[in-house]
Amino acid sequence: MKKFLKTTLAIFAAGTIVLSALAGCTSGSEEVENTAQTNGTPPAQTNGSEDDSSTSSNNGTSSTDSASSTTEVWSGWKDFNDSSWSVNIQIEAGKFSSFSEGSQIQVEWTASQTATAYKKLQFDSMGSSWVELTGGTFTGGTTDSDKGVIPESSPLSYTVTSANAAALKANGLAIMGYGIVVTKVTLVSGGSSSSSSGSSSSSSSTTTSDVETKVEPTSITGTPYANHGKLSVSGANLLDEKGEKYMLYGFSTHGLNFGDEFSRYVNEDAFATLVDDFNTNCIRLVLYPRDYGGYTTGGDKAKLKAIMKNGIEYATNKGMYVLVDWHVHNYNPQETKDEAKTFLAEIAKEYANYGNVLYEICNEPTNSPWNSAIKPYAEEVIPVIRQYAPDAVVIVGTNTWSQDIEEPLANPLDPATYGNVMYTFHFYANSHTDSYRSRVESAVKSGLPVFITEFGTCDASGNGGFNSSESASWFSLCEKYNISHMNWSLSNKSETASAIQSSCSKTSGWTSSNLTESGNLVVEHFKTLAR
């Protein structure tokens, strides 16, 4: 039986739903490129209404209560067996025009006669690439640790999030499956659920029912957040709550998962130094999913989450903006997607009322084309954040260590669906000079909102090649186009990019003599900016 299930799972994983093959991972700044496959195209699309064994039905609506309506949108006999992922049911986008948060997709089903050992369903929004609906709640089935839901009773119901509803209204629904026969699909709109007989409730893996949402913190008069409030994105610009252009700048921590040597800088006094002495308005908190002690590779998850949450609190207490960085580094972000969704859902729920929190969902992917890997990843991860933080700014990495900025320029995420989204570019001044600045300038002038979530004054390795003149040219570009930028890194690691001297053990209150050549250059630049 174990062998059979493994074979079945392998077939499921090989299906042409939106997936990506795995890539390697290394630590540090930009390094040697690894080869990776990209995720496949959507499965062959066979509309249920065109299948010989099924019929389409749209019988109108019948009221289940005063606040909801029920529409049967498909009926027939669709056998999702083991042999072909091309078997699917598609529901056009127009059927979801009245969908909103709390609406339901209900599927009536029975066991397949040709494949009964393993059962699974998956709901995807369609569009240019199919993206699994996540973040909502299943009734009548158990969320699979990999993808989709394992049906347990009929009907199976999925209660959608607001982001799900928006995606369905834009793209329609595809239902794929395994080992079951679907006989009817019903939509319950209006945010009211109807009964599911004999069902058992199981939340999605991204639902965090045990996490309490903190109350909105009090703004500290005179601080960056008190002066500028919640941020938004318009065209190429980051705007403050008054609708005025605003630029975030400050330091990035090194990897918080690398031990106390790096996480010790996450403390209240350090953040006070950053705001009061260095004139910064933002801190980037870096958590590697992989690498040493990574969140997905044996790191102490509870401890790492506590460090991240403490950092959010310390930043908030000083009126700083804080960037929560899921630090995908040198691999395809699809490889840690499920863990990203779970982690980011928890942070977004707990800090839903903190208007100063921004989210960076993948730092430096490589071998990950935008259209087939990164964009589908973002289309799946952003809704997890949106269910709790509908207006937070979300920053999406780009391929080749976040430098292929032209790819999202050609095919950006729909702001009407995904909200306040920006795109990442990284530079290291001695390695990335005029031609890279031209690429950024061209993208911004074309209307792409760019956020430089990481920059260094040296070589792309993070070491050697300190270059003040090229750094100054980058600073001028950022000021000219209001481009936010975060320096790598607030640490005393013995490398050129570090802001603190390796001989300095202080974790706050640094003076110029405690800073490296890079640290002093960056701090002097920050002191010239309007906080």
Coordinates of C-alpha atoms in Angstrom, one line a residue:
M1 CA 0.0 0.0 0.0
K2 CA 2.8 2.5 0.9
K3 CA 4.4 1.8 -2.5
F4 CA 1.1 2.3 -4.3
L5 CA 0.4 5.6 -2.5
K6 CA 3.9 6.8 -3.3
T7 CA 3.3 6.0 -7.0
T8 CA 0.0 7.8 -6.9
L9 CA 1.4 10.8 -5.2
A10 CA 4.2 10.9 -7.7
I11 CA 1.7 10.9 -10.6
F12 CA -0.2 13.7 -8.8
A13 CA 2.9 15.8 -8.4
A14 CA 3.8 15.3 -12.0
G15 CA 0.5 16.7 -13.2
T16 CA 0.5 19.8 -15.2
I17 CA -1.1 22.0 -12.6
V18 CA 0.9 25.1 -11.7
L19 CA 4.1 23.6 -10.2
S20 CA 7.8 24.2 -10.4
A21 CA 10.7 21.8 -10.2
L22 CA 13.3 22.2 -7.5
A23 CA 16.4 24.2 -7.7
G24 CA 19.5 24.4 -5.5
C25 CA 20.3 26.9 -2.7
T26 CA 23.4 28.7 -1.5
S27 CA 23.9 31.3 1.2
G28 CA 25.2 34.8 1.2
S29 CA 24.7 37.5 -1.4
E30 CA 24.6 36.9 -5.2
E31 CA 26.6 33.8 -6.0
V32 CA 27.0 30.9 -8.5
E33 CA 23.9 30.3 -10.4
N34 CA 22.2 26.9 -10.2
T35 CA 20.1 25.3 -12.9
A36 CA 16.5 24.8 -12.3
Q37 CA 13.4 23.7 -14.2
T38 CA 10.3 26.0 -14.3
N39 CA 6.8 25.0 -13.6
G40 CA 4.6 23.6 -16.3
T41 CA 1.8 25.1 -18.3
P42 CA -1.8 24.7 -17.2
P43 CA -3.3 21.3 -17.9
A44 CA -5.1 20.6 -21.1
Q45 CA -8.5 22.3 -20.7
T46 CA -11.5 20.1 -21.3
N47 CA -14.7 21.9 -20.4
G48 CA -17.1 19.7 -18.6
S49 CA -20.0 20.9 -20.7
E50 CA -18.2 19.6 -23.8
D51 CA -17.6 16.1 -22.5
D52 CA -19.7 13.4 -23.9
S53 CA -20.4 12.0 -20.4
S54 CA -21.7 15.2 -18.9
T55 CA -24.2 18.0 -19.4
S56 CA -24.0 21.6 -18.4
S57 CA -26.7 23.2 -16.4
N58 CA -27.5 26.8 -15.3
N59 CA -30.9 26.6 -13.7
G60 CA -31.0 30.1 -12.3
T61 CA -31.0 31.0 -8.7
S62 CA -33.0 29.9 -5.7
S63 CA -32.8 31.8 -2.4
T64 CA -31.4 29.9 0.6
D65 CA -31.9 32.9 2.8
S66 CA -32.3 36.7 2.5
A67 CA -28.6 37.3 2.2
S68 CA -27.4 34.6 -0.2
S69 CA -28.3 32.9 -3.5
T70 CA -27.5 29.4 -4.8
T71 CA -26.7 28.7 -8.4
E72 CA -26.1 25.3 -9.9
V73 CA -23.4 25.9 -12.6
W74 CA -22.5 22.4 -13.6
S75 CA -24.0 18.9 -13.5
G76 CA -23.1 15.6 -15.1
W77 CA -20.7 12.7 -14.5
K78 CA -17.0 13.7 -14.5
D79 CA -14.7 10.8 -13.6
F80 CA -11.4 12.2 -12.2
N81 CA -9.3 9.1 -12.6
D82 CA -5.6 8.2 -12.3
S83 CA -4.8 8.5 -16.0
S84 CA -5.2 12.0 -17.1
W85 CA -5.0 15.5 -15.6
S86 CA -6.6 16.8 -18.8
V87 CA -9.9 15.8 -17.2
N88 CA -11.3 19.0 -15.5
I89 CA -14.3 21.1 -15.1
Q90 CA -14.2 24.8 -15.9
I91 CA -16.7 27.5 -14.8
E92 CA -16.5 30.8 -16.6
A93 CA -15.7 34.0 -14.7
G94 CA -19.2 35.5 -15.3
K95 CA -20.7 32.9 -12.9
F96 CA -18.8 34.5 -10.0
S97 CA -20.0 38.1 -10.5
S98 CA -21.8 38.2 -7.2
F99 CA -19.0 36.4 -5.3
S100 CA -17.5 38.0 -2.2
E101 CA -15.7 36.9 0.9
G102 CA -17.6 34.1 2.6
S103 CA -19.2 32.8 -0.6
Q104 CA -18.9 29.1 -1.3
I105 CA -18.1 26.6 -4.0
Q106 CA -19.9 23.3 -3.3
V107 CA -19.0 20.1 -5.1
E108 CA -21.2 16.9 -5.0
W109 CA -19.1 13.8 -5.6
T110 CA -18.8 10.0 -5.3
A111 CA -15.9 7.6 -5.4
S112 CA -14.5 6.9 -8.9
Q113 CA -15.2 3.4 -10.2
T114 CA -11.8 3.3 -11.9
A115 CA -9.6 4.8 -9.2
T116 CA -10.7 4.6 -5.6
A117 CA -7.5 4.2 -3.5
Y118 CA -6.7 7.8 -3.4
K119 CA -9.0 10.9 -3.6
K120 CA -8.2 14.5 -4.1
L121 CA -9.6 17.7 -5.5
Q122 CA -8.0 21.0 -6.4
F123 CA -9.7 24.4 -7.1
D124 CA -7.8 26.8 -9.3
S125 CA -8.5 30.3 -10.7
M126 CA -7.6 30.1 -14.4
G127 CA -6.2 33.2 -16.2
S128 CA -2.9 33.1 -18.0
S129 CA -1.6 30.5 -15.5
W130 CA -3.7 28.4 -13.1
V131 CA -3.3 29.2 -9.5
E132 CA -4.7 27.2 -6.6
L133 CA -7.3 28.8 -4.4
T134 CA -5.9 28.9 -0.8
G135 CA -6.6 30.7 2.4
G136 CA -10.2 29.8 2.7
T137 CA -11.9 27.0 4.6
F138 CA -13.0 23.5 3.5
T139 CA -16.0 21.7 4.9
G140 CA -16.3 18.0 4.1
G141 CA -12.6 17.5 3.4
T142 CA -9.1 17.8 4.8
T143 CA -6.5 20.1 3.3
D144 CA -3.6 18.1 1.9
S145 CA -0.1 19.0 3.2
D146 CA 1.0 19.2 -0.5
K147 CA -1.8 20.6 -2.5
G148 CA -5.6 20.5 -2.8
V149 CA -8.1 18.8 -0.5
I150 CA -8.9 15.2 0.3
P151 CA -12.7 14.8 0.1
E152 CA -14.4 13.1 3.0
S153 CA -18.1 13.7 2.6
S154 CA -20.4 15.0 -0.1
P155 CA -21.0 17.9 -0.7
L156 CA -17.5 19.3 -0.3
S157 CA -17.6 23.1 0.3
Y158 CA -14.9 25.7 0.0
T159 CA -15.6 29.1 1.6
V160 CA -13.6 31.7 -0.3
T161 CA -11.5 34.7 0.9
S162 CA -11.9 38.1 -0.6
A163 CA -8.8 37.5 -2.8
N164 CA -10.2 34.2 -4.0
A165 CA -13.5 35.9 -4.9
A166 CA -11.6 38.6 -6.9
A167 CA -9.5 36.0 -8.7
L168 CA -12.6 33.9 -9.6
K169 CA -14.4 37.0 -10.9
A170 CA -11.4 37.8 -13.1
N171 CA -10.5 34.3 -14.3
G172 CA -13.1 31.7 -13.5
L173 CA -12.7 28.3 -11.9
A174 CA -11.0 25.1 -12.9
I175 CA -11.6 22.0 -10.8
M176 CA -9.1 19.1 -11.1
G177 CA -9.2 15.9 -9.3
Y178 CA -8.2 12.4 -8.6
G179 CA -10.0 9.2 -7.8
I180 CA -13.5 10.7 -7.6
V181 CA -16.5 11.4 -9.8
V182 CA -18.0 14.9 -9.6
T183 CA -21.7 15.1 -10.2
K184 CA -22.6 18.7 -9.5
V185 CA -21.1 22.1 -8.8
T186 CA -23.1 24.8 -7.0
L187 CA -22.1 28.3 -6.1
V188 CA -23.5 30.0 -2.9
S189 CA -22.9 33.7 -3.2
G190 CA -23.6 36.5 -0.7
G191 CA -21.4 35.2 2.2
S192 CA -23.9 32.8 3.7
S193 CA -23.1 29.1 3.8
S194 CA -25.6 26.3 3.3
S195 CA -25.4 23.0 5.1
S196 CA -23.1 20.1 4.3
S197 CA -24.5 16.9 5.6
G198 CA -22.1 14.6 7.5
S199 CA -19.2 16.9 6.9
S200 CA -16.1 17.5 9.0
S201 CA -14.5 20.9 9.1
S202 CA -10.8 21.3 8.3
S203 CA -9.1 24.7 7.9
S204 CA -6.6 25.3 5.2
S205 CA -2.9 25.0 6.2
T206 CA -2.7 28.8 5.8
T207 CA -5.5 29.5 8.2
T208 CA -4.2 30.4 11.7
S209 CA -7.1 30.0 14.0
D210 CA -4.8 29.9 17.1
V211 CA -3.3 33.3 16.3
E212 CA -4.9 36.4 17.8
T213 CA -4.9 39.7 15.9
K214 CA -3.3 42.5 17.9
V215 CA -5.0 45.7 18.5
E216 CA -3.9 48.8 16.5
P217 CA -0.9 50.3 18.2
T218 CA -0.7 53.9 19.2
S219 CA 1.3 56.1 16.8
I220 CA 4.2 57.9 18.5
T221 CA 4.1 61.6 17.6
G222 CA 6.8 62.8 15.3
T223 CA 7.9 59.4 14.1
P224 CA 7.9 58.3 10.4
Y225 CA 4.7 56.3 10.7
A226 CA 2.9 59.0 12.7
N227 CA 3.8 61.5 10.0
H228 CA 3.0 59.4 7.0
G229 CA 0.7 56.6 8.0
K230 CA -0.4 53.6 5.9
L231 CA 1.3 53.4 2.5
S232 CA -0.1 52.6 -0.9
V233 CA 1.1 52.2 -4.5
S234 CA 0.1 54.3 -7.4
G235 CA 1.8 53.8 -10.7
A236 CA 5.5 53.7 -10.1
N237 CA 5.2 55.5 -6.8
L238 CA 5.0 54.6 -3.1
L239 CA 2.6 57.1 -1.5
D240 CA 1.9 58.0 2.1
E241 CA -1.6 58.3 3.6
K242 CA -1.9 61.9 2.3
G243 CA -1.3 60.7 -1.3
E244 CA 2.2 62.2 -1.4
K245 CA 5.3 60.4 -2.7
Y246 CA 7.2 58.7 0.1
M247 CA 10.5 56.8 0.1
L248 CA 11.5 54.2 2.6
Y249 CA 15.2 53.6 3.5
G250 CA 17.2 52.0 6.1
F251 CA 19.1 48.8 7.0
S252 CA 18.5 45.2 6.4
T253 CA 19.4 42.7 9.0
H254 CA 21.5 39.7 8.1
G255 CA 19.9 36.3 8.4
L256 CA 18.0 36.0 11.7
N257 CA 18.3 32.3 11.4
F258 CA 22.1 32.3 11.6
G259 CA 22.1 32.6 15.3
D260 CA 22.6 35.3 18.0
E261 CA 25.6 36.8 16.2
F262 CA 23.1 38.3 13.7
S263 CA 19.7 38.3 15.5
R264 CA 21.1 40.3 18.5
Y265 CA 20.7 43.5 16.6
V266 CA 16.9 43.0 16.8
N267 CA 16.5 45.1 20.0
E268 CA 14.8 48.3 21.0
D269 CA 18.0 50.3 21.6
A270 CA 19.3 49.3 18.2
F271 CA 16.2 50.5 16.4
A272 CA 16.3 53.7 18.5
T273 CA 19.8 54.3 17.1
L274 CA 18.6 53.7 13.6
V275 CA 15.7 56.2 13.9
D276 CA 17.2 58.9 16.1
D277 CA 20.8 58.9 15.2
F278 CA 20.9 57.5 11.6
N279 CA 17.6 59.1 10.4
T280 CA 16.2 55.9 8.9
N281 CA 12.5 55.2 8.6
C282 CA 12.4 51.4 7.9
I283 CA 14.0 48.1 8.9
R284 CA 14.1 44.9 6.9
L285 CA 13.9 41.7 8.9
V286 CA 15.5 38.8 7.0
L287 CA 14.5 35.2 7.5
Y288 CA 16.0 32.6 5.2
P289 CA 13.7 29.6 4.6
R290 CA 16.9 27.6 3.8
D291 CA 20.6 27.8 4.6
Y292 CA 21.9 27.3 8.1
G293 CA 19.2 27.0 10.7
G294 CA 16.6 28.0 8.0
Y295 CA 12.9 28.1 8.8
T296 CA 12.3 25.1 6.6
T297 CA 15.6 23.3 7.2
G298 CA 15.6 22.4 10.9
G299 CA 15.6 25.9 12.4
D300 CA 13.7 26.5 15.6
K301 CA 10.5 27.9 14.1
A302 CA 9.0 29.2 17.3
K303 CA 12.3 31.0 18.1
L304 CA 12.6 32.5 14.6
K305 CA 9.0 33.6 14.7
A306 CA 9.5 35.2 18.1
I307 CA 12.6 37.2 16.7
M308 CA 10.6 38.3 13.8
K309 CA 7.6 39.4 15.9
N310 CA 9.8 41.1 18.4
G311 CA 11.4 43.0 15.5
I312 CA 8.0 44.2 14.4
E313 CA 7.1 45.4 17.8
Y314 CA 10.4 47.2 18.4
A315 CA 10.0 48.9 15.0
T316 CA 6.4 49.9 15.7
N317 CA 7.4 51.3 19.1
K318 CA 9.8 53.6 17.3
G319 CA 7.3 54.5 14.6
M320 CA 9.4 52.7 11.9
Y321 CA 8.1 50.8 8.9
V322 CA 9.1 47.2 8.9
L323 CA 9.7 44.9 6.0
V324 CA 9.0 41.2 6.7
D325 CA 11.4 39.4 4.3
W326 CA 10.9 35.7 3.3
H327 CA 14.4 35.5 2.1
V328 CA 14.3 33.0 -0.8
H329 CA 17.9 33.0 -2.0
N330 CA 19.2 31.4 -5.2
Y331 CA 16.4 28.9 -5.9
N332 CA 12.9 28.8 -7.3
P333 CA 10.4 30.3 -4.8
Q334 CA 7.9 27.5 -5.6
E335 CA 10.1 25.2 -3.5
T336 CA 9.2 26.8 -0.2
K337 CA 5.8 28.2 -1.2
D338 CA 3.7 26.2 1.2
E339 CA 5.9 27.2 4.2
A340 CA 5.8 30.8 3.0
K341 CA 2.0 30.8 2.9
T342 CA 1.8 29.4 6.4
F343 CA 4.4 31.7 7.8
L344 CA 3.1 34.9 6.1
A345 CA -0.5 34.1 7.0
E346 CA 0.4 34.0 10.7
I347 CA 2.3 37.2 10.6
A348 CA -0.4 39.0 8.5
K349 CA -3.1 37.8 10.8
E350 CA -1.4 38.8 14.0
Y351 CA -0.3 42.2 12.6
A352 CA -3.4 43.0 10.5
N353 CA -3.9 46.2 12.4
Y354 CA -0.3 47.4 12.1
G355 CA -0.3 49.7 9.1
N356 CA 3.5 49.9 9.2
V357 CA 4.2 46.3 8.1
L358 CA 5.2 45.5 4.5
Y359 CA 5.8 42.0 3.1
E360 CA 8.6 40.8 0.8
I361 CA 7.5 37.3 -0.4
C362 CA 10.7 36.2 -2.2
N363 CA 14.1 37.8 -2.0
E364 CA 16.5 36.6 -4.8
P365 CA 15.1 33.8 -6.9
T366 CA 17.2 32.3 -9.6
N367 CA 16.4 30.2 -12.6
S368 CA 12.8 31.2 -12.1
P369 CA 11.2 32.9 -15.1
W370 CA 8.6 35.4 -14.1
N371 CA 5.7 34.1 -16.2
S372 CA 6.1 30.4 -15.3
A373 CA 7.5 30.5 -11.8
I374 CA 7.5 33.8 -9.9
K375 CA 4.2 35.3 -11.0
P376 CA 2.2 32.1 -10.3
Y377 CA 3.9 32.0 -6.9
A378 CA 2.9 35.5 -6.2
E379 CA -0.6 34.9 -7.4
E380 CA -0.9 32.1 -4.8
V381 CA 1.0 33.7 -1.9
I382 CA -0.4 37.3 -2.0
P383 CA -4.0 36.2 -1.4
V384 CA -2.8 34.5 1.8
I385 CA -1.6 37.9 3.1
R386 CA -4.6 39.7 1.6
Q387 CA -7.2 37.7 3.7
Y388 CA -5.8 39.5 6.7
A389 CA -4.0 42.6 5.4
P390 CA -5.9 43.7 2.3
D391 CA -4.0 46.9 1.8
A392 CA -0.5 46.1 3.0
V393 CA 2.3 46.8 0.5
V394 CA 3.7 43.5 -0.9
I395 CA 7.0 43.3 -2.7
V396 CA 7.7 40.5 -5.2
G397 CA 11.3 39.4 -6.1
T398 CA 12.4 39.1 -9.7
N399 CA 14.6 36.5 -11.5
T400 CA 18.4 36.4 -11.4
W401 CA 18.9 37.7 -7.9
S402 CA 16.2 40.2 -8.3
Q403 CA 17.5 42.0 -11.4
D404 CA 15.3 40.9 -14.3
I405 CA 13.0 43.8 -13.7
E406 CA 11.9 43.8 -17.4
E407 CA 9.8 40.6 -16.9
P408 CA 7.2 42.0 -14.5
L409 CA 7.2 45.2 -16.6
A410 CA 6.0 43.2 -19.5
N411 CA 3.5 41.1 -17.5
P412 CA 2.7 42.7 -14.1
L413 CA 0.4 41.5 -11.5
D414 CA -3.1 42.9 -11.8
P415 CA -3.4 45.7 -9.1
A416 CA -7.2 45.4 -9.1
T417 CA -6.8 41.8 -8.0
Y418 CA -3.6 41.8 -5.9
G419 CA -3.6 45.3 -4.5
N420 CA -0.6 47.3 -3.5
V421 CA 2.3 45.5 -5.1
M422 CA 5.9 46.5 -5.9
Y423 CA 8.8 44.7 -7.6
T424 CA 12.3 44.1 -6.4
F425 CA 15.6 45.2 -7.8
H426 CA 18.9 44.6 -6.0
F427 CA 22.2 46.3 -6.8
Y428 CA 25.8 46.0 -5.5
A429 CA 27.5 49.2 -6.6
N430 CA 30.9 47.8 -7.7
S431 CA 29.3 45.1 -9.8
H432 CA 26.1 46.8 -11.1
T433 CA 26.8 50.1 -12.7
D434 CA 25.4 52.3 -15.6
S435 CA 23.7 49.6 -17.6
Y436 CA 21.8 48.4 -14.5
R437 CA 20.8 51.9 -13.5
S438 CA 19.5 52.4 -17.0
R439 CA 17.3 49.3 -16.7
V440 CA 15.8 50.5 -13.4
E441 CA 15.3 54.0 -14.7
S442 CA 13.5 52.7 -17.8
A443 CA 11.3 50.4 -15.8
V444 CA 10.3 53.2 -13.4
K445 CA 9.7 55.7 -16.2
S446 CA 7.4 53.1 -17.8
G447 CA 5.3 53.0 -14.7
L448 CA 6.7 50.0 -12.8
P449 CA 6.8 50.4 -8.9
V450 CA 10.3 49.3 -8.0
F451 CA 11.6 48.8 -4.4
I452 CA 15.3 48.2 -3.9
T453 CA 15.0 45.9 -0.9
E454 CA 18.7 45.2 -0.9
F455 CA 21.8 47.2 -2.0
G456 CA 25.5 47.1 -1.2
T457 CA 28.3 49.5 -1.7
C458 CA 30.7 46.7 -2.9
D459 CA 30.9 43.6 -5.1
A460 CA 27.8 41.4 -5.5
S461 CA 29.4 38.8 -3.3
G462 CA 29.0 41.2 -0.4
N463 CA 32.8 41.5 0.0
G464 CA 35.6 43.5 -1.7
G465 CA 35.3 46.3 -4.1
F466 CA 33.9 49.1 -2.0
N467 CA 32.9 51.8 -4.5
S468 CA 31.7 55.2 -3.1
S469 CA 31.3 56.9 -6.5
E470 CA 29.1 54.2 -8.0
S471 CA 27.1 54.1 -4.7
A472 CA 26.6 57.8 -5.0
S473 CA 25.2 57.4 -8.5
W474 CA 22.7 54.9 -7.3
F475 CA 21.7 57.2 -4.4
S476 CA 21.0 60.0 -6.9
L477 CA 18.9 57.7 -9.0
C478 CA 16.9 56.6 -5.9
E479 CA 16.3 60.2 -4.9
K480 CA 15.4 61.3 -8.5
Y481 CA 12.7 58.7 -8.8
N482 CA 11.6 58.2 -5.2
I483 CA 12.9 54.6 -5.1
S484 CA 12.9 53.0 -1.6
H485 CA 16.2 51.3 -0.8
M486 CA 17.5 49.1 2.1
N487 CA 21.2 48.6 2.8
W488 CA 22.8 45.1 3.4
S489 CA 23.5 44.7 6.2
L490 CA 23.2 45.7 9.9
S491 CA 25.8 43.3 11.2
N492 CA 29.5 43.1 12.1
K493 CA 30.2 40.2 9.8
S494 CA 33.7 40.5 8.5
E495 CA 32.8 41.6 5.0
T496 CA 32.7 44.8 3.1
A497 CA 28.9 45.1 3.0
S498 CA 28.5 45.1 6.8
A499 CA 27.7 48.4 8.4
I500 CA 29.4 47.6 11.7
Q501 CA 33.1 47.0 12.3
S502 CA 33.9 43.3 13.0
S503 CA 35.7 44.4 16.2
C504 CA 32.7 46.2 17.5
S505 CA 30.5 44.2 20.0
K506 CA 28.0 47.0 20.6
T507 CA 24.4 46.2 19.6
S508 CA 23.2 49.8 19.7
G509 CA 24.5 53.3 20.1
W510 CA 27.1 53.0 17.3
T511 CA 29.2 56.0 16.5
S512 CA 31.1 56.6 13.2
S513 CA 34.2 54.9 14.7
N514 CA 32.1 51.8 15.2
L515 CA 31.0 51.7 11.5
T516 CA 32.8 50.3 8.5
E517 CA 33.6 52.5 5.5
S518 CA 30.4 51.2 3.9
G519 CA 28.4 51.9 7.1
N520 CA 29.6 55.5 7.3
L521 CA 28.9 56.2 3.7
V522 CA 25.3 54.8 3.9
V523 CA 24.5 56.6 7.2
E524 CA 25.7 59.9 5.8
H525 CA 23.5 59.3 2.8
F526 CA 20.5 58.5 5.0
K527 CA 21.0 61.7 7.0
T528 CA 20.4 63.7 3.9
L529 CA 17.0 62.2 3.3
A530 CA 13.6 63.5 4.4
R531 CA 12.3 61.0 7.0

